[in-house]
Tab-separated table of C-alpha atoms in Angstrom:
chain	number	residue	atom	x	y	z
N	1	MET	CA	3.678	-12.775	0.624
N	2	LEU	CA	0.926	-14.456	-0.603
N	3	LEU	CA	-2.241	-12.395	-0.341
N	4	ASP	CA	-6.332	-12.293	-1.287
N	5	GLU	CA	-5.802	-8.493	-1.349
N	6	LEU	CA	-3.545	-5.564	-0.341
N	7	VAL	CA	-5.572	-2.669	1.566
N	8	VAL	CA	-3.927	0.478	1.695
N	9	ALA	CA	-4.726	3.202	4.097
N	10	PRO	CA	-2.894	6.149	3.823
N	11	VAL	CA	-3.060	8.645	6.848
N	12	THR	CA	-5.569	11.040	6.073
N	13	ILE	CA	-5.012	14.822	5.841
N	14	THR	CA	-7.058	17.522	7.798
N	15	PRO	CA	-8.680	19.707	5.181
N	16	THR	CA	-7.456	23.118	7.281
N	17	LYS	CA	-4.606	23.911	4.524
N	18	PRO	CA	-3.078	23.690	1.127
N	19	LEU	CA	-1.407	20.250	0.144
N	20	THR	CA	2.231	20.749	0.512
N	21	PRO	CA	5.299	18.942	-0.748
N	22	THR	CA	5.383	16.482	2.044
N	23	HIS	CA	1.687	15.484	1.234
N	24	VAL	CA	2.662	15.327	-2.098
N	25	LYS	CA	4.652	13.036	-1.874
N	26	GLY	CA	2.365	11.055	0.150
N	27	LEU	CA	0.121	10.704	-2.217
N	28	LEU	CA	2.073	10.241	-5.470
N	29	TRP	CA	3.715	7.380	-3.647
N	30	THR	CA	0.311	5.816	-2.650
N	31	ASP	CA	-0.950	6.585	-6.249
N	32	ILE	CA	1.463	4.806	-7.423
N	33	LEU	CA	1.770	2.184	-5.496
N	34	VAL	CA	-1.957	1.281	-6.089
N	35	LYS	CA	-1.652	1.852	-10.065
N	36	ALA	CA	1.212	-0.603	-10.345
N	37	SER	CA	0.106	-2.796	-7.432
N	38	ALA	CA	-3.054	-3.387	-9.297
N	39	SER	CA	-1.826	-5.103	-11.816
N	40	VAL	CA	-0.322	-7.874	-10.157
N	41	GLY	CA	-3.012	-8.433	-7.584
N	42	ARG	CA	-6.003	-7.150	-5.745
N	43	VAL	CA	-5.539	-3.643	-4.533
N	44	ARG	CA	-8.189	-1.754	-2.462
N	45	LEU	CA	-6.991	1.876	-1.362
N	46	LEU	CA	-9.316	2.809	2.154
N	47	TRP	CA	-9.721	6.334	2.327
N	48	ASN	CA	-12.438	7.827	4.409
N	49	ASN	CA	-12.897	12.093	4.684
N	50	ARG	CA	-14.147	11.128	8.752
N	51	MET	CA	-10.844	10.125	9.664
N	52	ALA	CA	-9.710	13.250	9.064
N	53	THR	CA	-12.614	15.428	10.193
N	54	LEU	CA	-13.604	13.801	13.326
N	55	THR	CA	-10.857	14.937	14.855
N	56	THR	CA	-10.274	17.562	17.257
N	57	GLN	CA	-7.208	19.031	15.182
N	58	SER	CA	-9.949	20.338	12.048
N	59	THR	CA	-13.028	20.694	14.463
N	60	ALA	CA	-11.432	23.196	17.282
N	61	PHE	CA	-9.794	25.785	13.863
N	62	TRP	CA	-13.248	25.346	12.494
N	63	HIS	CA	-15.067	26.252	16.002
N	64	TYR	CA	-12.122	28.936	16.083
N	65	LEU	CA	-12.470	30.375	12.466
N	66	ASP	CA	-16.552	30.753	13.475
N	67	ARG	CA	-15.868	32.680	16.788
N	68	VAL	CA	-13.058	35.017	14.691
N	69	GLU	CA	-14.579	35.311	11.565
N	70	PRO	CA	-18.633	34.472	11.368
N	71	ASP	CA	-19.016	36.272	8.288
N	72	THR	CA	-16.625	34.990	6.082
N	73	ASP	CA	-17.431	33.680	2.830
N	74	TRP	CA	-15.515	30.848	2.343
N	75	ASN	CA	-15.811	30.286	-1.199
N	76	LEU	CA	-14.028	33.268	-1.831
N	77	GLU	CA	-11.321	31.982	-0.153
N	78	SER	CA	-7.653	30.122	-1.280
N	79	ALA	CA	-6.932	26.881	0.343
N	80	ALA	CA	-3.777	29.204	0.781
N	81	ALA	CA	-5.548	32.109	2.623
N	82	ILE	CA	-7.452	29.471	5.136
N	83	GLY	CA	-3.894	27.573	6.310
N	84	GLN	CA	-3.152	30.791	6.914
N	85	ARG	CA	-5.747	30.983	8.900
N	86	TYR	CA	-4.948	27.673	10.611
N	87	VAL	CA	-1.026	28.903	11.049
N	88	ARG	CA	-2.421	32.218	12.917
N	89	PHE	CA	-4.753	29.392	15.411
N	90	HIS	CA	-2.129	27.620	16.204
N	91	SER	CA	0.629	30.624	17.155
N	92	GLU	CA	-2.417	31.814	19.069
N	93	GLY	CA	-2.575	28.259	21.015
N	94	GLY	CA	-4.732	26.693	19.312
N	95	ARG	CA	-7.750	26.045	22.374
N	96	SER	CA	-11.182	26.220	21.781
N	97	ASP	CA	-14.164	26.210	23.908
N	98	PRO	CA	-14.396	22.074	24.660
N	99	ARG	CA	-18.135	22.460	24.904
N	100	GLY	CA	-17.977	24.000	21.422
N	101	VAL	CA	-15.949	21.444	19.763
N	102	GLY	CA	-17.453	18.859	21.005
N	103	ALA	CA	-20.568	20.029	19.374
N	104	TYR	CA	-18.874	20.398	15.804
N	105	LEU	CA	-17.350	16.510	16.517
N	106	GLU	CA	-21.128	15.299	17.176
N	107	ARG	CA	-22.136	17.170	13.651
N	108	VAL	CA	-19.392	15.598	12.051
N	109	ASP	CA	-19.574	11.664	13.704
N	110	ALA	CA	-23.705	11.842	13.102
N	111	ALA	CA	-23.845	13.438	9.548
N	112	GLY	CA	-20.417	13.992	8.067
N	113	TRP	CA	-20.735	17.747	8.427
N	114	ILE	CA	-17.851	19.778	6.753
N	115	HIS	CA	-17.231	23.092	7.826
N	116	PRO	CA	-17.621	25.676	4.875
N	117	ALA	CA	-14.061	26.162	5.203
N	118	GLY	CA	-13.090	22.582	5.033
N	119	ARG	CA	-15.094	22.357	2.285
N	120	ARG	CA	-13.055	24.660	0.244
N	121	VAL	CA	-10.124	23.343	0.745
N	122	LEU	CA	-11.474	19.678	-0.274
N	123	ASP	CA	-12.576	21.140	-3.251
N	124	SER	CA	-9.022	23.216	-4.154
N	125	TRP	CA	-7.266	19.927	-3.419
N	126	ARG	CA	-9.683	17.521	-5.820
N	127	ALA	CA	-9.278	19.919	-8.798
N	128	GLU	CA	-5.162	19.709	-8.091
N	129	LEU	CA	-5.015	16.178	-7.775
N	130	GLU	CA	-7.275	15.494	-10.984
N	131	LEU	CA	-4.491	17.496	-12.768
N	132	LEU	CA	-2.101	16.193	-10.835
N	133	GLY	CA	-3.654	12.529	-12.152
N	134	VAL	CA	-3.914	11.084	-8.748
N	135	GLY	CA	-6.795	8.291	-8.654
N	136	ASP	CA	-10.189	9.105	-7.057
N	137	LEU	CA	-9.551	9.653	-3.238
N	138	GLY	CA	-13.614	10.010	-2.468
N	139	LEU	CA	-13.180	13.796	-1.464
N	140	GLY	CA	-16.362	14.628	-2.332
N	141	GLU	CA	-18.050	11.634	-1.035
N	142	ASP	CA	-19.513	11.506	2.419
N	143	ARG	CA	-19.665	7.948	4.391
N	144	PRO	CA	-19.786	6.941	7.982
N	145	LEU	CA	-16.919	4.995	9.639
N	146	ALA	CA	-16.813	1.463	9.582
N	147	ALA	CA	-17.895	1.414	13.251
N	148	ALA	CA	-19.736	3.672	16.055
N	149	ALA	CA	-16.859	4.738	18.633
N	150	ALA	CA	-18.810	3.200	21.129
N	151	THR	CA	-18.208	-0.578	19.543
N	152	THR	CA	-14.782	0.406	18.727
N	153	LEU	CA	-13.682	1.164	22.359
N	154	GLN	CA	-15.417	-1.647	24.146
N	155	ALA	CA	-13.585	-4.288	21.284
N	156	LEU	CA	-10.682	-2.561	22.367
N	157	ALA	CA	-11.354	-3.340	26.327
N	158	GLU	CA	-12.355	-7.175	25.538
N	159	ARG	CA	-8.620	-7.762	24.521
N	160	GLY	CA	-7.078	-5.776	27.709
N	161	LEU	CA	-6.103	-2.573	25.509
N	162	LEU	CA	-7.751	-0.135	27.208
N	163	ILE	CA	-7.078	1.662	30.164
N	164	ASP	CA	-10.354	3.658	30.413
N	165	HIS	CA	-11.222	6.442	33.536
N	166	ARG	CA	-14.478	8.078	32.187
N	167	ARG	CA	-16.302	6.620	34.991
N	168	PHE	CA	-13.798	9.484	36.971
N	169	GLY	CA	-14.367	11.617	34.403
N	170	GLY	CA	-10.537	11.145	32.953
N	171	PRO	CA	-9.852	9.945	29.422
N	172	VAL	CA	-9.036	6.604	27.763
N	173	HIS	CA	-6.031	5.194	26.939
N	174	LEU	CA	-4.748	2.797	23.991
N	175	ASP	CA	-2.300	0.635	26.455
N	176	GLY	CA	0.568	-0.921	24.043
N	177	THR	CA	2.502	-1.518	26.948
N	178	ARG	CA	2.735	-5.248	26.477
N	179	TRP	CA	4.783	-4.742	23.415
N	180	GLY	CA	7.246	-2.475	25.206
N	181	LEU	CA	4.694	0.614	23.987
N	182	PRO	CA	3.916	3.779	25.968
N	183	LEU	CA	0.034	4.861	26.950
N	184	ARG	CA	-1.434	6.340	23.978
N	185	GLN	CA	-4.399	8.914	25.092
N	186	LEU	CA	-7.426	7.584	22.806
N	187	VAL	CA	-10.696	9.899	24.426
N	188	GLY	CA	-9.649	13.139	26.136
N	189	SER	CA	-11.253	13.485	29.906
N	190	ASP	CA	-13.624	16.068	27.629
N	191	GLY	CA	-14.491	13.041	25.246
N	192	HIS	CA	-12.782	13.943	22.455
N	193	PRO	CA	-11.079	11.337	20.324
N	194	ASN	CA	-8.004	11.629	19.527
N	195	TYR	CA	-7.019	10.684	15.912
N	196	LEU	CA	-6.663	7.479	16.272
N	197	LEU	CA	-10.082	6.511	17.587
N	198	PRO	CA	-11.647	7.114	14.115
N	199	ILE	CA	-8.699	5.429	12.252
N	200	LEU	CA	-9.356	2.194	14.203
N	201	ARG	CA	-12.748	2.831	13.460
N	202	GLU	CA	-12.574	2.226	9.525
N	203	LEU	CA	-9.646	-0.309	9.773
N	204	ILE	CA	-10.904	-2.916	12.665
N	205	PRO	CA	-14.152	-3.780	10.527
N	206	ALA	CA	-11.810	-4.122	7.123
N	207	ILE	CA	-9.961	-7.280	8.792
N	208	GLY	CA	-10.421	-10.311	6.722
N	209	PRO	CA	-8.804	-13.352	5.724
N	210	GLY	CA	-6.247	-13.272	3.507
N	211	ARG	CA	-6.044	-9.382	3.459
N	212	VAL	CA	-2.938	-7.545	4.456
N	213	PHE	CA	-3.275	-3.667	5.537
N	214	LEU	CA	-0.499	-1.355	4.083
N	215	LEU	CA	-0.042	1.426	6.524
N	216	VAL	CA	1.454	4.387	4.792
N	217	PHE	CA	2.017	7.481	7.047
N	218	ASP	CA	4.849	9.940	7.342
N	219	ASP	CA	8.162	9.379	9.779
N	220	GLY	CA	6.569	11.990	12.681
N	221	LEU	CA	3.604	9.754	13.194
N	222	ALA	CA	6.174	6.525	13.638
N	223	ALA	CA	5.104	5.908	17.373
N	224	ASP	CA	1.435	6.210	16.973
N	225	TYR	CA	1.729	3.815	13.940
N	226	LEU	CA	3.491	1.411	15.317
N	227	LEU	CA	0.910	0.991	18.218
N	228	LEU	CA	-1.680	1.025	15.450
N	229	ASP	CA	0.044	-2.063	14.084
N	230	ARG	CA	0.396	-4.005	17.187
N	231	VAL	CA	-3.499	-3.358	17.798
N	232	LEU	CA	-4.615	-4.344	14.196
N	233	THR	CA	-2.286	-7.368	14.694
N	234	ALA	CA	-3.979	-8.235	18.030
N	235	PHE	CA	-7.055	-8.193	16.104
N	236	GLY	CA	-5.586	-10.987	13.661
N	237	ALA	CA	-4.920	-8.668	10.786
N	238	ARG	CA	-1.921	-8.721	8.931
N	239	SER	CA	0.008	-5.253	8.418
N	240	VAL	CA	2.792	-3.655	7.236
N	241	ARG	CA	4.306	0.010	7.902
N	242	LEU	CA	5.577	2.242	5.281
N	243	ALA	CA	6.863	4.921	6.677
N	244	PHE	CA	8.590	8.073	4.285
N	245	SER	CA	10.409	10.793	5.533
N	246	ARG	CA	9.593	14.222	5.248
N	247	VAL	CA	10.389	16.972	2.819
N	248	PRO	CA	12.483	19.966	4.436
N	249	PHE	CA	11.580	23.491	3.241
N	250	GLY	CA	12.606	26.587	3.871
N	251	GLY	CA	15.636	24.922	5.557
N	252	THR	CA	14.115	23.557	8.122
N	253	VAL	CA	11.176	20.312	8.579
N	254	ARG	CA	8.215	21.349	9.918
N	255	SER	CA	4.490	20.434	10.192
N	256	SER	CA	2.326	22.498	7.590
N	257	ARG	CA	0.733	24.242	11.107
N	258	TYR	CA	3.497	26.343	10.768
N	259	GLY	CA	3.302	27.363	7.685
N	260	GLY	CA	6.678	28.604	5.811
N	261	TRP	CA	5.118	26.581	3.142
N	262	SER	CA	4.254	29.676	0.777
N	263	GLY	CA	5.516	29.404	-2.567
N	264	THR	CA	5.914	25.612	-2.655
N	265	THR	CA	2.196	24.097	-2.434
N	266	LEU	CA	0.444	21.888	-4.943
N	267	SER	CA	-1.132	24.870	-6.330
N	268	ASP	CA	2.002	27.146	-6.443
N	269	LEU	CA	3.647	24.169	-8.462
N	270	SER	CA	0.948	23.972	-10.395
N	271	ALA	CA	1.041	27.436	-11.838
N	272	VAL	CA	4.585	27.559	-11.854
N	273	SER	CA	5.335	28.812	-15.985
N	274	GLY	CA	6.995	26.519	-18.667
N	275	SER	CA	6.265	24.412	-22.235
N	276	ALA	CA	5.331	21.376	-20.872
N	277	ASP	CA	1.979	20.146	-20.936
N	278	ARG	CA	-0.203	18.120	-18.525
N	279	ALA	CA	1.275	14.828	-19.261
N	280	ALA	CA	5.100	16.373	-18.888
N	281	TYR	CA	3.678	17.516	-15.481
N	282	ARG	CA	2.100	14.304	-14.315
N	283	LEU	CA	5.144	12.560	-14.725
N	284	GLY	CA	7.793	14.957	-13.741
N	285	MET	CA	5.714	15.464	-10.926
N	286	ARG	CA	6.513	11.314	-9.884
N	287	LEU	CA	9.738	11.389	-11.134
N	288	TYR	CA	10.505	14.119	-8.992
N	289	PHE	CA	8.566	13.343	-5.293
N	290	ALA	CA	9.072	9.091	-6.103
N	291	GLY	CA	12.224	8.885	-8.065
N	292	VAL	CA	14.469	11.524	-7.238
N	293	LEU	CA	13.417	11.454	-3.297
N	294	PRO	CA	13.987	8.128	-1.907
N	295	ARG	CA	11.428	7.286	0.742
N	296	ARG	CA	13.805	8.054	3.598
N	297	SER	CA	15.209	11.075	1.917
N	298	GLU	CA	16.498	13.637	3.628
N	299	GLN	CA	16.583	16.307	0.672
N	300	PRO	CA	14.944	19.883	0.404
N	301	PHE	CA	12.284	20.751	-1.780
N	302	ARG	CA	14.089	21.899	-4.923
N	303	MET	CA	12.012	23.606	-7.483
N	304	GLN	CA	15.214	23.807	-10.003
N	305	LEU	CA	15.373	20.170	-9.739
N	306	LEU	CA	11.593	19.571	-10.126
N	307	ARG	CA	11.929	21.555	-13.212
N	308	ARG	CA	14.517	19.662	-14.145
N	309	CYS	CA	12.328	16.423	-14.130
N	310	VAL	CA	9.632	18.043	-15.746
N	311	GLY	CA	11.452	18.074	-18.747
N	312	ARG	CA	13.041	15.341	-18.655
N	313	ALA	CA	9.675	13.823	-18.432
N	314	ALA	CA	8.612	16.011	-21.748
N	315	ARG	CA	11.955	14.262	-23.517
N	316	LEU	CA	11.135	10.753	-22.252
N	317	LEU	CA	7.176	10.806	-23.378
N	318	THR	CA	8.540	11.862	-26.729
N	319	ARG	CA	10.283	9.361	-27.405
N	320	THR	CA	7.957	6.522	-25.805
N	321	ALA	CA	4.519	8.122	-26.987
N	322	ALA	CA	4.549	5.747	-29.821
N	323	ASP	CA	4.707	2.362	-28.188
N	324	VAL	CA	2.408	2.537	-24.930
N	325	ASP	CA	-0.311	-0.541	-25.917
N	326	GLY	CA	-0.183	-3.651	-24.644
N	327	GLY	CA	-0.403	-5.249	-21.075
N	328	MET	CA	1.861	-4.095	-18.134
N	329	PRO	CA	5.417	-5.635	-18.519
N	330	PRO	CA	5.669	-8.107	-15.503
N	331	GLU	CA	9.433	-8.083	-15.352
N	332	ALA	CA	9.260	-4.738	-14.916
N	333	LEU	CA	7.071	-4.743	-12.048
N	334	SER	CA	8.334	-8.747	-10.464
N	335	ARG	CA	11.278	-6.580	-10.049
N	336	SER	CA	9.881	-3.541	-8.230
N	337	ARG	CA	7.840	-5.473	-6.272
N	338	ASP	CA	8.786	-5.875	-2.315
N	339	PRO	CA	8.839	-8.842	-0.233
N	340	ASN	CA	5.657	-7.656	1.018
N	341	GLY	CA	3.265	-7.626	-2.146
N	342	PHE	CA	3.160	-4.019	-3.305
N	343	VAL	CA	5.329	-2.696	-5.961
N	344	ASP	CA	7.673	-0.542	-4.641
N	345	PRO	CA	7.059	3.325	-6.331
N	346	TYR	CA	11.058	3.941	-5.744
N	347	ARG	CA	12.116	1.346	-7.612
N	348	LEU	CA	9.360	1.619	-10.556
N	349	THR	CA	10.356	5.456	-10.534
N	350	THR	CA	13.937	4.578	-10.980
N	351	SER	CA	13.604	2.022	-13.600
N	352	LEU	CA	12.303	5.132	-15.806
N	353	LEU	CA	15.435	6.756	-15.437
N	354	GLY	CA	17.095	4.203	-17.263
N	355	PRO	CA	19.682	3.448	-18.703
N	356	PRO	CA	18.560	1.100	-20.172
N	357	PRO	CA	15.451	2.880	-21.676
N	358	ALA	CA	12.636	2.452	-19.979
N	359	ASP	CA	9.423	0.108	-20.608
N	360	PRO	CA	7.056	2.868	-22.330
N	361	ARG	CA	4.013	0.649	-21.097
N	362	LEU	CA	4.903	1.453	-17.434
N	363	LEU	CA	4.175	5.594	-18.379
N	364	ARG	CA	0.297	4.710	-18.089
N	365	ILE	CA	0.806	4.342	-14.812
N	366	TYR	CA	2.448	7.720	-14.169
N	367	THR	CA	0.016	10.011	-17.020
């Protein structure tokens, strides 16, 4: 596929909990894909914190925290401790006063406000991802969404993609029935947006000639992202969907809101004792999450196998440390390139595992 620019748009993560193995897998796949694909063409990573904070998922939790723990100093809490409150919130029903949540949503949309607990989680992520070598996502930045909600809803209505019951006090639905897809609530009867609306507010204005959107998401969101793909196409965009499976832990696949992730978060993994240095940790994590775990793998998280990957990374770095200069090897990148134009992280990462011996120049993508 010929393209002028690949716009990589991964699903964002609400700053309400620590990063779990599924989050780490998605982030590392995206990081490798962006860095490798930038060696063969123009790439833009599209990440905006407001796509995750301008949601009921975030704001209802923050409203709950202010109600039950109004005096807590969140700077003294870990992301894991905040995540345990998030699990408790959902176990109690996950409901908050609609007016109170609405006020929080207004603050987020108008000024990029983030609850102190959310800021503490973002700070934790930023430190952990910096140690992991993941490219800057802009977690410490605030940027308004590219279009207003009213503008986006109007644009969708003009293309016959909305069923709007607001004048009757009802919800707004995204209408994908022309593609055989069910209606999807976009705005509730309380006026609160579904998480898809902030994504559409950011992506639709980015549509342009020669651009291809690569939508990266976990397969629990497959139905929503199929609808998102069709909507972008209706606006003239070219888009490709890249779904990856969630990483089972504790014997099951579950959303982070149900807990069970203790001992497997990114903070936990980075704190495991061993003799590996930072470069081996970075490469080993990528060997495991992008090389041992294929994109649609159902393998459970295995700490022992991860440790073996870090050890293998240390040996690989020792053998190749003297020969990493020069440009990226075009033959290795072309063999790993997907027909849609991006470099496939799994193909590229498994090439490091050999035989034959990996081209040492590739290691700059991983460390």
